[in-house]
Coordinates of C-alpha atoms in Angstrom, one line a residue:
Chain A
M1 CA 10.5 117.1 -74.4
F2 CA 10.2 116.1 -70.8
E3 CA 11.4 118.8 -68.5
V4 CA 13.5 117.6 -65.6
D5 CA 12.6 118.9 -62.1
R6 CA 16.1 119.9 -60.7
D7 CA 15.0 119.4 -57.1
A8 CA 13.7 116.0 -57.9
L9 CA 16.8 115.1 -59.8
F10 CA 19.0 116.2 -56.9
A11 CA 16.9 114.2 -54.5
I12 CA 17.2 111.1 -56.7
E13 CA 21.0 111.5 -57.0
Q14 CA 21.1 111.7 -53.2
L15 CA 19.0 108.5 -53.0
N16 CA 21.4 106.7 -55.3
K17 CA 24.4 107.8 -53.2
A18 CA 22.8 106.7 -50.0
Y19 CA 21.7 103.3 -51.6
A20 CA 25.3 102.7 -52.8
R21 CA 26.8 103.6 -49.5
C22 CA 24.3 101.4 -47.6
L23 CA 25.3 98.3 -49.6
D24 CA 29.0 99.1 -49.8
D25 CA 29.1 99.5 -46.0
D26 CA 27.3 96.2 -45.5
R27 CA 24.4 97.8 -43.8
L28 CA 22.0 95.3 -45.5
E29 CA 19.4 95.7 -42.8
D30 CA 18.8 99.3 -44.0
W31 CA 18.5 98.3 -47.7
P32 CA 14.8 97.5 -47.8
D33 CA 13.9 100.9 -46.4
F34 CA 14.8 102.5 -49.7
F35 CA 11.6 100.8 -51.0
L36 CA 7.9 101.3 -50.5
E37 CA 6.2 98.5 -48.6
D38 CA 4.8 97.1 -51.9
G39 CA 8.0 98.1 -53.8
R40 CA 9.5 95.6 -56.2
Y41 CA 13.2 94.7 -56.6
L42 CA 14.0 92.8 -59.7
I43 CA 17.2 91.6 -61.4
Q44 CA 17.0 90.7 -65.0
S45 CA 19.4 90.2 -67.9
R46 CA 19.1 92.4 -71.0
E47 CA 18.9 89.1 -73.0
N48 CA 15.7 88.1 -71.3
R49 CA 14.1 91.6 -71.4
D50 CA 14.8 92.0 -75.1
A51 CA 13.3 88.6 -75.8
G52 CA 10.2 89.5 -73.8
L53 CA 10.9 86.8 -71.2
Y54 CA 10.9 86.9 -67.4
G55 CA 14.1 85.2 -66.4
Y56 CA 14.6 87.1 -63.2
I57 CA 17.7 86.3 -61.2
L58 CA 15.9 87.7 -58.2
Y59 CA 12.2 88.5 -58.1
F60 CA 11.0 90.4 -55.0
E61 CA 7.5 91.8 -55.2
N62 CA 7.4 93.4 -51.8
K63 CA 9.6 94.8 -49.0
G64 CA 9.0 91.7 -46.9
M65 CA 10.9 89.6 -49.5
M66 CA 13.8 92.0 -49.2
R67 CA 13.8 91.6 -45.4
D68 CA 13.8 87.8 -46.0
R69 CA 16.8 88.1 -48.3
V70 CA 18.8 90.1 -45.8
K71 CA 17.9 87.7 -42.9
S72 CA 18.9 84.7 -45.0
L73 CA 22.2 86.3 -46.0
R74 CA 22.9 87.0 -42.3
V75 CA 21.8 83.7 -40.7
A76 CA 21.6 81.0 -43.4
N77 CA 23.6 81.5 -46.5
Y78 CA 27.3 80.9 -47.2
Y79 CA 28.6 83.1 -49.9
N80 CA 31.9 84.6 -51.1
L81 CA 33.6 86.8 -48.6
H82 CA 33.9 90.2 -50.4
I83 CA 33.3 93.9 -50.3
D84 CA 31.2 95.7 -53.0
R85 CA 31.9 99.1 -54.5
H86 CA 28.9 100.6 -56.4
L87 CA 29.7 103.3 -58.9
I88 CA 26.4 104.9 -60.0
T89 CA 26.3 107.6 -62.7
N90 CA 24.2 109.2 -65.5
V91 CA 21.3 109.5 -63.1
D92 CA 18.3 111.0 -65.0
I93 CA 14.6 111.4 -64.8
V94 CA 13.0 110.3 -68.1
G95 CA 9.3 110.5 -67.4
A96 CA 6.6 111.3 -64.8
A97 CA 3.0 110.2 -64.5
D98 CA 0.5 110.0 -61.6
G99 CA 3.1 110.9 -59.0
V100 CA 5.6 108.3 -60.2
L101 CA 8.9 109.4 -61.7
D102 CA 10.7 107.1 -64.1
A103 CA 14.4 107.4 -63.6
L104 CA 17.5 105.7 -65.1
A105 CA 21.1 105.3 -63.9
N106 CA 24.1 103.4 -65.0
Y107 CA 25.9 101.3 -62.4
A108 CA 29.1 99.2 -62.0
V109 CA 29.9 97.1 -59.0
I110 CA 33.5 96.2 -58.3
Q111 CA 34.0 93.3 -56.0
T112 CA 37.1 92.8 -53.9
D113 CA 37.7 89.4 -52.4
A114 CA 39.0 88.4 -49.0
E115 CA 42.6 88.5 -50.3
G116 CA 42.2 92.0 -51.7
R117 CA 41.8 91.3 -55.4
S118 CA 39.3 93.6 -57.2
E119 CA 37.3 92.8 -60.3
L120 CA 34.4 94.2 -62.2
F121 CA 31.5 92.1 -61.0
S122 CA 28.5 93.6 -62.7
A123 CA 27.6 96.4 -65.0
G124 CA 24.2 97.5 -66.1
E125 CA 21.4 100.0 -65.7
Y126 CA 18.9 100.8 -63.0
H127 CA 15.3 101.3 -64.3
D128 CA 13.6 103.0 -61.4
R129 CA 10.0 104.0 -60.6
I130 CA 10.2 106.5 -57.7
V131 CA 7.6 108.0 -55.5
F132 CA 8.2 110.9 -53.0
V133 CA 6.8 110.1 -49.6
D134 CA 6.8 113.2 -47.3
G135 CA 9.4 114.7 -49.6
V136 CA 11.7 111.7 -49.5
P137 CA 12.1 109.5 -52.6
R138 CA 11.4 105.8 -52.3
F139 CA 11.6 103.0 -54.9
K140 CA 8.2 101.8 -56.1
E141 CA 10.4 99.5 -58.3
R142 CA 14.1 99.1 -59.0
L143 CA 14.8 96.9 -62.0
V144 CA 18.5 96.0 -62.2
L145 CA 19.0 95.4 -65.9
L146 CA 22.2 93.4 -66.3
D147 CA 24.6 93.9 -69.1
T148 CA 26.7 91.4 -67.2
A149 CA 24.2 88.6 -67.7
N150 CA 26.8 85.9 -67.3
V151 CA 27.2 85.9 -63.5
V152 CA 30.6 84.8 -62.4
G153 CA 30.5 82.8 -59.2
L154 CA 27.4 83.9 -57.4
L155 CA 25.2 86.9 -56.6
A156 CA 24.3 87.1 -52.9
V157 CA 24.2 90.8 -51.9
P158 CA 21.8 93.0 -53.8
L159 CA 23.1 95.1 -56.7
Chain B
M1 CA 47.1 59.6 -75.8
H2 CA 44.4 61.0 -78.0
G3 CA 44.1 58.1 -80.4
A4 CA 43.2 54.4 -80.3
D5 CA 45.6 53.3 -83.0
G6 CA 47.1 50.5 -80.9
H7 CA 50.6 51.9 -80.9
H8 CA 50.3 53.6 -77.5
D9 CA 51.4 51.8 -74.3
T10 CA 48.9 50.9 -71.6
R11 CA 49.6 54.0 -69.7
D12 CA 48.8 56.2 -72.6
N13 CA 45.6 54.3 -73.4
S14 CA 44.4 54.8 -69.9
G15 CA 45.1 58.5 -70.1
G16 CA 48.0 58.2 -67.7
L17 CA 45.6 57.8 -64.8
V18 CA 45.3 54.7 -62.6
W19 CA 42.3 54.8 -60.3
P20 CA 43.2 54.5 -56.6
A21 CA 43.2 50.9 -55.4
E22 CA 40.5 51.7 -52.8
G23 CA 38.0 51.9 -55.7
F24 CA 35.4 54.5 -56.5
G25 CA 35.3 55.6 -52.9
R26 CA 38.3 57.7 -53.9
V27 CA 38.3 60.2 -56.8
P28 CA 41.7 61.6 -57.7
F29 CA 41.9 65.4 -57.7
E30 CA 43.8 65.4 -61.0
L31 CA 40.5 64.6 -62.7
F32 CA 39.6 68.2 -61.8
T33 CA 42.9 69.9 -62.7
D34 CA 44.6 68.1 -65.5
P35 CA 44.4 69.8 -69.0
A36 CA 45.0 66.5 -70.8
I37 CA 41.9 65.1 -69.1
H38 CA 39.9 68.1 -70.1
V39 CA 40.9 67.5 -73.8
R40 CA 40.1 63.8 -73.4
E41 CA 36.7 64.5 -72.0
D42 CA 35.8 66.6 -75.1
E43 CA 36.8 63.7 -77.4
R44 CA 35.4 60.8 -75.4
L45 CA 32.4 62.3 -73.7
F46 CA 31.1 65.3 -75.5
R47 CA 32.1 64.1 -79.0
G48 CA 31.8 60.5 -78.1
P49 CA 29.0 57.9 -78.2
H50 CA 26.7 59.8 -75.9
W51 CA 23.7 62.1 -76.3
S52 CA 24.1 65.7 -75.2
Y53 CA 21.2 68.1 -74.4
L54 CA 20.6 70.7 -77.1
G55 CA 17.3 72.4 -76.2
L56 CA 13.6 72.1 -75.8
E57 CA 11.2 71.6 -78.7
V58 CA 9.0 74.4 -77.4
E59 CA 11.8 76.9 -78.1
L60 CA 11.6 76.2 -81.8
P61 CA 7.9 76.1 -82.8
N62 CA 8.3 77.4 -86.4
P63 CA 10.4 76.5 -89.4
G64 CA 13.6 78.6 -89.3
D65 CA 13.5 79.0 -85.5
Y66 CA 17.0 78.3 -84.2
T67 CA 19.0 78.3 -81.0
T68 CA 22.7 78.0 -80.5
G69 CA 24.9 76.5 -77.8
Y70 CA 27.8 74.2 -77.1
V71 CA 28.4 70.5 -76.8
G72 CA 31.6 70.5 -74.8
A73 CA 33.9 72.8 -76.7
T74 CA 31.9 72.6 -80.0
P75 CA 29.4 75.3 -81.0
Y76 CA 26.2 74.1 -82.6
I77 CA 23.1 75.5 -84.2
L78 CA 19.8 73.8 -83.6
V79 CA 17.1 74.6 -86.2
R80 CA 13.6 73.7 -87.1
A81 CA 13.6 72.6 -90.8
E82 CA 10.9 73.0 -93.5
D83 CA 9.6 69.5 -92.8
G84 CA 9.0 70.3 -89.1
G85 CA 12.0 68.2 -88.0
L86 CA 15.0 69.4 -86.1
R87 CA 18.5 69.6 -87.4
A88 CA 21.7 70.3 -85.6
M89 CA 25.0 71.3 -87.1
V90 CA 28.4 72.7 -86.0
N91 CA 28.3 76.5 -86.0
R92 CA 31.6 76.8 -87.9
C93 CA 31.9 77.7 -91.5
A94 CA 33.2 75.0 -93.8
H95 CA 35.4 77.6 -95.5
R96 CA 37.8 79.0 -92.9
G97 CA 36.1 78.0 -89.6
A98 CA 34.5 81.2 -88.7
E99 CA 31.4 81.4 -86.5
V100 CA 28.3 81.4 -88.8
V101 CA 25.4 82.3 -86.5
R102 CA 26.2 85.1 -84.1
E103 CA 22.8 85.6 -82.4
P104 CA 22.0 83.2 -79.5
R105 CA 18.5 82.5 -81.0
G106 CA 16.2 83.7 -83.7
N107 CA 14.5 82.8 -87.0
A108 CA 16.3 82.6 -90.3
R109 CA 15.8 81.3 -93.9
G110 CA 19.4 80.2 -93.9
F111 CA 22.8 81.1 -92.4
T112 CA 25.5 83.3 -93.9
C113 CA 29.0 83.5 -92.7
I114 CA 30.1 87.2 -92.5
Y115 CA 33.7 86.5 -93.5
H116 CA 33.3 85.6 -97.3
N117 CA 29.5 85.4 -97.4
W118 CA 29.3 81.6 -97.8
S119 CA 25.7 80.7 -97.2
Y120 CA 23.9 77.6 -96.0
D121 CA 20.3 76.5 -95.9
R122 CA 18.5 75.2 -92.8
E123 CA 19.8 71.8 -93.4
G124 CA 23.4 73.1 -93.2
R125 CA 24.0 72.5 -96.9
L126 CA 26.3 75.0 -98.7
T127 CA 24.1 76.9 -101.1
G128 CA 26.1 80.0 -102.0
V129 CA 29.8 80.8 -102.6
P130 CA 30.6 84.3 -103.9
W131 CA 32.8 84.2 -107.0
E132 CA 32.6 80.4 -107.1
A133 CA 33.1 80.3 -110.9
G134 CA 35.3 83.3 -111.0
R135 CA 34.7 86.9 -111.9
D136 CA 35.2 88.6 -115.2
G137 CA 36.7 85.4 -116.5
V138 CA 39.4 85.0 -113.9
G139 CA 39.9 83.1 -110.7
G140 CA 37.2 81.2 -108.9
Y141 CA 37.2 77.7 -107.5
G142 CA 37.2 75.9 -110.8
P143 CA 35.0 73.2 -112.2
G144 CA 36.1 70.5 -109.7
F145 CA 34.6 72.4 -106.8
D146 CA 31.6 70.6 -105.4
K147 CA 29.5 72.5 -102.9
A148 CA 28.0 69.3 -101.7
Q149 CA 31.5 68.4 -100.2
H150 CA 31.4 71.5 -98.0
R151 CA 28.6 71.6 -95.5
L152 CA 28.2 72.5 -91.9
Q153 CA 29.1 69.3 -90.0
P154 CA 25.8 67.7 -88.9
L155 CA 25.0 66.2 -85.5
K156 CA 22.6 63.3 -85.0
V157 CA 19.4 64.7 -83.4
A158 CA 16.8 62.9 -81.4
A159 CA 14.0 64.1 -79.0
H160 CA 12.2 62.5 -76.2
A161 CA 9.1 64.1 -74.6
G162 CA 10.1 67.5 -76.2
V163 CA 13.7 67.4 -74.9
V164 CA 16.2 67.5 -77.7
F165 CA 19.6 65.8 -77.7
G166 CA 22.4 65.6 -80.2
S167 CA 25.4 63.3 -80.8
F168 CA 28.6 63.4 -82.8
A169 CA 28.6 59.5 -82.9
D170 CA 27.9 58.0 -86.3
E171 CA 25.6 55.4 -84.7
P172 CA 24.6 56.6 -81.3
P173 CA 22.3 54.3 -79.3
P174 CA 18.5 54.8 -79.5
L175 CA 17.8 57.8 -77.3
A176 CA 15.2 56.0 -75.1
D177 CA 17.7 53.2 -74.4
Y178 CA 20.3 55.8 -73.7
L179 CA 18.1 57.6 -71.2
G180 CA 16.9 54.4 -69.6
P181 CA 13.3 53.6 -68.7
A182 CA 13.1 55.5 -65.4
I183 CA 14.3 58.8 -66.8
A184 CA 12.4 58.4 -70.1
E185 CA 9.2 57.8 -68.1
R186 CA 9.9 60.7 -65.7
L187 CA 10.5 63.1 -68.6
A188 CA 7.3 61.9 -70.3
A189 CA 5.3 62.5 -67.1
V190 CA 6.7 65.9 -66.5
F191 CA 6.3 67.0 -70.2
A192 CA 2.8 65.5 -70.5
R193 CA 1.5 69.1 -69.9
P194 CA 2.5 72.0 -72.2
V195 CA 5.4 74.1 -70.9
M196 CA 6.5 77.7 -71.5
V197 CA 10.1 78.9 -71.4
T198 CA 10.3 81.8 -68.9
G199 CA 13.9 82.8 -69.5
Y200 CA 17.5 82.0 -69.7
Q201 CA 20.4 82.5 -67.4
R202 CA 24.2 82.2 -68.0
H203 CA 26.5 81.3 -65.2
T204 CA 30.2 81.0 -65.0
I205 CA 31.7 78.9 -62.3
R206 CA 35.4 78.8 -61.6
A207 CA 35.6 75.1 -61.0
N208 CA 35.7 71.8 -62.8
W209 CA 32.3 71.0 -64.4
K210 CA 32.2 67.5 -62.8
L211 CA 32.1 69.0 -59.3
L212 CA 28.7 70.6 -59.9
Y213 CA 27.4 67.6 -61.9
E214 CA 28.4 65.4 -58.9
N215 CA 27.0 67.9 -56.4
S216 CA 23.6 67.8 -58.1
R217 CA 23.1 64.2 -57.0
D218 CA 24.8 64.6 -53.6
L219 CA 21.9 64.0 -51.2
Y220 CA 24.3 64.1 -48.2
H221 CA 25.2 67.8 -48.6
A222 CA 21.7 69.2 -49.1
P223 CA 20.6 69.5 -45.4
Q224 CA 24.2 70.1 -44.2
L225 CA 25.2 73.0 -46.6
H226 CA 21.9 74.7 -47.3
K227 CA 20.6 76.3 -44.1
F228 CA 17.9 78.3 -45.8
F229 CA 15.2 75.6 -45.2
G230 CA 16.0 75.2 -41.5
A231 CA 16.4 78.9 -40.8
F232 CA 12.9 79.7 -42.1
G233 CA 11.1 76.6 -40.7
I234 CA 10.6 75.1 -44.2
V235 CA 9.9 71.4 -43.8
Q236 CA 12.0 69.5 -46.3
P237 CA 10.3 66.3 -47.5
Q238 CA 13.2 64.0 -46.9
Q239 CA 11.5 60.9 -45.7
D240 CA 11.0 59.2 -49.0
A241 CA 13.8 59.5 -51.5
R242 CA 15.3 57.4 -54.3
A243 CA 18.2 57.7 -56.6
E244 CA 18.2 55.6 -59.8
M245 CA 21.3 55.4 -62.0
W246 CA 21.6 54.5 -65.6
H247 CA 24.2 54.6 -68.4
E248 CA 26.9 52.9 -66.3
G249 CA 25.9 55.0 -63.3
T250 CA 26.4 58.4 -64.9
H251 CA 22.8 59.4 -65.2
C252 CA 20.9 59.9 -62.0
L253 CA 17.2 60.3 -61.4
A254 CA 16.8 61.6 -57.9
T255 CA 13.3 61.8 -56.6
I256 CA 12.0 63.1 -53.3
W257 CA 8.3 62.6 -52.7
Q258 CA 6.0 64.9 -50.8
D259 CA 6.1 64.6 -47.1
K260 CA 3.2 62.7 -45.8
S261 CA 4.1 62.7 -42.2
G262 CA 1.8 65.6 -41.4
R263 CA 4.7 67.7 -40.0
K264 CA 3.6 71.3 -39.9
K265 CA 5.7 74.3 -39.0
R266 CA 5.0 77.9 -39.5
I267 CA 7.2 79.1 -42.4
K268 CA 9.0 82.1 -41.0
L269 CA 9.4 83.9 -44.4
E270 CA 7.5 87.1 -44.8
E271 CA 6.7 85.8 -48.3
P272 CA 6.1 82.1 -47.9
G273 CA 5.5 81.7 -51.6
V274 CA 9.3 81.5 -52.1
A275 CA 9.2 78.1 -50.5
T276 CA 7.5 75.3 -52.2
E277 CA 4.1 74.6 -50.7
R278 CA 2.4 73.1 -53.7
S279 CA 4.1 70.9 -56.2
S280 CA 3.0 70.9 -59.8
L281 CA 4.8 67.7 -60.5
P282 CA 3.0 64.4 -61.2
D283 CA 2.7 61.4 -58.8
D284 CA 3.1 63.3 -55.5
I285 CA 6.7 64.2 -56.4
A286 CA 8.1 67.2 -54.5
I287 CA 11.6 67.3 -56.0
S288 CA 13.1 65.6 -59.1
I289 CA 16.7 66.2 -60.1
I290 CA 17.7 64.5 -63.3
G291 CA 21.3 64.3 -64.4
I292 CA 21.7 63.1 -67.9
F293 CA 25.3 62.5 -68.7
P294 CA 27.3 64.3 -69.9
N295 CA 25.9 67.8 -70.1
C296 CA 22.3 68.0 -68.9
L297 CA 20.7 68.6 -65.5
F298 CA 17.0 69.1 -64.8
T299 CA 15.9 70.7 -61.5
L300 CA 12.2 70.2 -61.0
V301 CA 10.8 71.7 -57.8
G302 CA 7.3 72.9 -57.2
S303 CA 6.6 75.0 -60.2
A304 CA 10.2 76.2 -60.6
F305 CA 11.7 74.1 -63.4
S306 CA 15.0 74.5 -65.1
V307 CA 17.3 72.5 -67.4
R308 CA 21.0 73.3 -67.3
Q309 CA 23.4 72.8 -70.1
F310 CA 27.0 72.3 -68.9
R311 CA 29.8 73.8 -71.1
P312 CA 33.3 73.0 -69.8
K313 CA 35.8 75.7 -70.9
A314 CA 39.0 74.7 -69.0
P315 CA 39.8 72.2 -66.2
D316 CA 38.9 75.0 -63.7
R317 CA 36.2 76.8 -65.5
F318 CA 32.8 76.0 -67.0
E319 CA 29.6 77.8 -67.9
V320 CA 26.0 76.8 -67.4
L321 CA 23.1 77.9 -69.6
Y322 CA 19.9 77.7 -67.6
T323 CA 16.6 77.4 -69.5
Y324 CA 13.8 78.2 -67.0
F325 CA 10.3 76.8 -67.7
T326 CA 7.0 76.1 -66.1
Y327 CA 3.6 74.8 -67.0
A328 CA 1.7 76.9 -69.6
D329 CA -1.8 75.5 -68.9
D330 CA -2.2 76.8 -65.3
P331 CA -1.8 80.6 -64.7
A332 CA -1.0 80.0 -61.1
C333 CA 2.2 78.3 -62.1
L334 CA 3.9 81.4 -63.4
R335 CA 3.8 83.4 -60.2
E336 CA 4.8 80.4 -58.2
H337 CA 7.6 79.8 -60.6
L338 CA 8.9 83.4 -60.3
L339 CA 8.7 83.4 -56.5
Q340 CA 10.2 79.9 -56.1
N341 CA 12.9 80.6 -58.6
N342 CA 14.5 82.8 -56.0
Q343 CA 15.9 79.6 -54.6
F344 CA 17.7 78.7 -57.8
G345 CA 20.2 80.2 -60.2
P346 CA 23.4 82.1 -59.4
A347 CA 21.6 84.2 -56.8
G348 CA 19.4 81.4 -55.4
Y349 CA 18.9 81.0 -51.7
V350 CA 19.9 77.4 -52.1
A351 CA 21.9 77.3 -55.3
M352 CA 24.4 80.1 -54.5
E353 CA 26.1 77.8 -52.0
D354 CA 26.8 75.1 -54.5
A355 CA 28.7 77.6 -56.7
E356 CA 30.6 78.8 -53.6
V357 CA 31.5 75.4 -52.4
V358 CA 32.7 74.0 -55.7
E359 CA 34.8 77.2 -56.5
K360 CA 36.5 77.0 -53.1
L361 CA 37.0 73.3 -53.4
Q362 CA 38.7 73.9 -56.8
A363 CA 40.9 76.6 -55.4
R364 CA 42.2 74.2 -52.7
I365 CA 42.9 71.2 -54.9
A366 CA 44.7 73.4 -57.4
L367 CA 47.1 74.7 -54.7
G368 CA 49.5 71.8 -54.7
A369 CA 47.2 69.1 -53.4
D370 CA 46.7 67.6 -56.8
K371 CA 47.9 64.2 -55.8
G372 CA 45.2 63.8 -53.3
A373 CA 41.7 62.3 -53.7
S374 CA 38.2 63.0 -52.8
L375 CA 36.6 60.5 -50.2
L376 CA 33.2 59.1 -51.1
A377 CA 33.0 56.1 -48.7
M378 CA 29.6 56.7 -47.1
D379 CA 27.1 53.8 -47.3
G380 CA 29.1 50.9 -48.5
G381 CA 32.7 52.0 -49.0
D382 CA 33.3 51.2 -52.6
T383 CA 30.0 49.8 -53.9
T384 CA 28.4 51.3 -57.0
P385 CA 24.7 50.4 -57.0
D386 CA 22.2 51.4 -59.6
R387 CA 19.4 52.2 -57.1
I388 CA 19.4 53.6 -53.6
D389 CA 16.2 54.3 -51.5
H390 CA 17.5 56.8 -48.9
M391 CA 19.5 60.0 -48.7
V392 CA 22.3 58.9 -46.3
T393 CA 24.6 57.9 -49.0
E394 CA 27.5 58.7 -51.3
A395 CA 27.0 55.5 -53.3
N396 CA 25.3 57.2 -56.2
L397 CA 28.3 59.5 -56.6
R398 CA 30.6 56.4 -56.7
S399 CA 28.3 55.0 -59.4
M400 CA 28.8 58.1 -61.5
W401 CA 32.6 57.8 -61.2
R402 CA 32.4 54.1 -62.2
G403 CA 30.8 55.0 -65.5
Y404 CA 32.9 58.1 -66.0
A405 CA 36.1 56.0 -65.6
R406 CA 34.9 53.5 -68.1
F407 CA 33.8 56.0 -70.7
M408 CA 37.1 57.8 -70.3
G409 CA 39.0 54.5 -70.8
F410 CA 40.8 54.7 -67.4
A411 CA 42.2 51.5 -66.0
P412 CA 39.7 50.3 -63.3
P413 CA 40.8 50.0 -59.6
D414 CA 42.9 46.9 -59.1
P415 CA 40.5 44.4 -57.5
R416 CA 43.4 42.4 -55.8
A417 CA 44.7 45.6 -54.1
D418 CA 41.1 46.3 -53.0
L419 CA 40.8 42.8 -51.4
A420 CA 44.2 43.2 -49.7
A421 CA 43.1 46.6 -48.3
G422 CA 39.7 45.2 -47.2

């Protein structure tokens, strides 16, 4: 049985809280800094993963691609006016090897449109690979595994 | 209005819709909002004398492999039979109408409905009925019951270059004729190399399906709406473009060739691989968008290929099933595909805006403006050509509406009124 390091778990819970607050506060420019420079951010449906397929909705294999995303959302793209509310729970560490922690969390994102209507936008699971750099946890990889594989409207802001 | 029994008046035969006198440069908003038109489309287009996209042959390599989907409102199963051929049938039990296959895809010897365990073989023939001849000497269906009279309703199936289509018509036209020579040749050229399916994506858009089908051939909007290219210094090859229409204008083969002007800019993306620097397409083609009426849209860019199956659900709601694929014979294609695919799909740098714009358009026309009409007068006013060799046009959209109106049985624009207005 894998024994969870309580200090590491607490730090990862704090990481998830800060991540949620960053996105919900629309501080997108800060979002890439939760990742290592060669960190990966992937969004994939459970349907594709279970079938052994790729099918990524977003496939970012380094932090530069995340900075590109934020810049594009700021200067180029038109997308739905909304606010996000991330609810992250069941944070756990499920494995550790070679200085990398494997962590899981459940998430739900409630979106509220420009006229104040709130709807569940996405539910799923974070599959994380986390490295501590100078005592601070950073994502080596965050895979957003979508239960809500049928995206309604569009997905602009990271989950 | 749903029949052609000759007893309806002219208004009913035309679906109650008279096209504006200005011609196909106007598209009445009620085409996007009227529930009766939604029903009529299912009868005349998706269940009519057309071919609808069902899947790719490469998804079904072995006997028993199956996929499921929808042609309009009708669920289907596509399956590889013992003889290696493909069969398609309605995914609805002949007994009570329950869904027979519940998984999106898989491999099966046959199909069994969960309700009363009626079972079917891969041909859709009814092979098993529990208690058919009664039980313990009582009940049952009796000697007059003939299983051969109760099968899963078949669709006609045909494939071209590995792309599989189905039709509810008794005698649909030959598929190659239906596609037309330009699209048939393009599909043959694209699928001349082996492809691999890289994934699926489901997408719900709260708008009428025709708004996105129309958007996909709208060459006018691309540089206006999609600022991603300009913002990051990505040169768009827009010098040499062509739109070729077929099937009364409702299919559109849009082709943009690679830019040969020698323009070079530094791409300002930190990961330039997201942009399309190398095209895997044949014949120096940079982008090929192929709309095959009524439910199919290929987007072929660089190494990021997809085919979308449209599934109308209501006048103001439809779903898209993306099937992503790329070439299987060049390992470099897969990473290019994954990087470039960030442009497409519901989160795509380019595609996200198409979903946004059609949803917001739908919301406005549903708010009491339903007697208005869309304006498509660029490049010729009301002409509906079958070929255009530039991008500064809405004529290929008008051509689509010409065929749509004809297939829907709407009264055409009044030519005398058109002359008077002109």
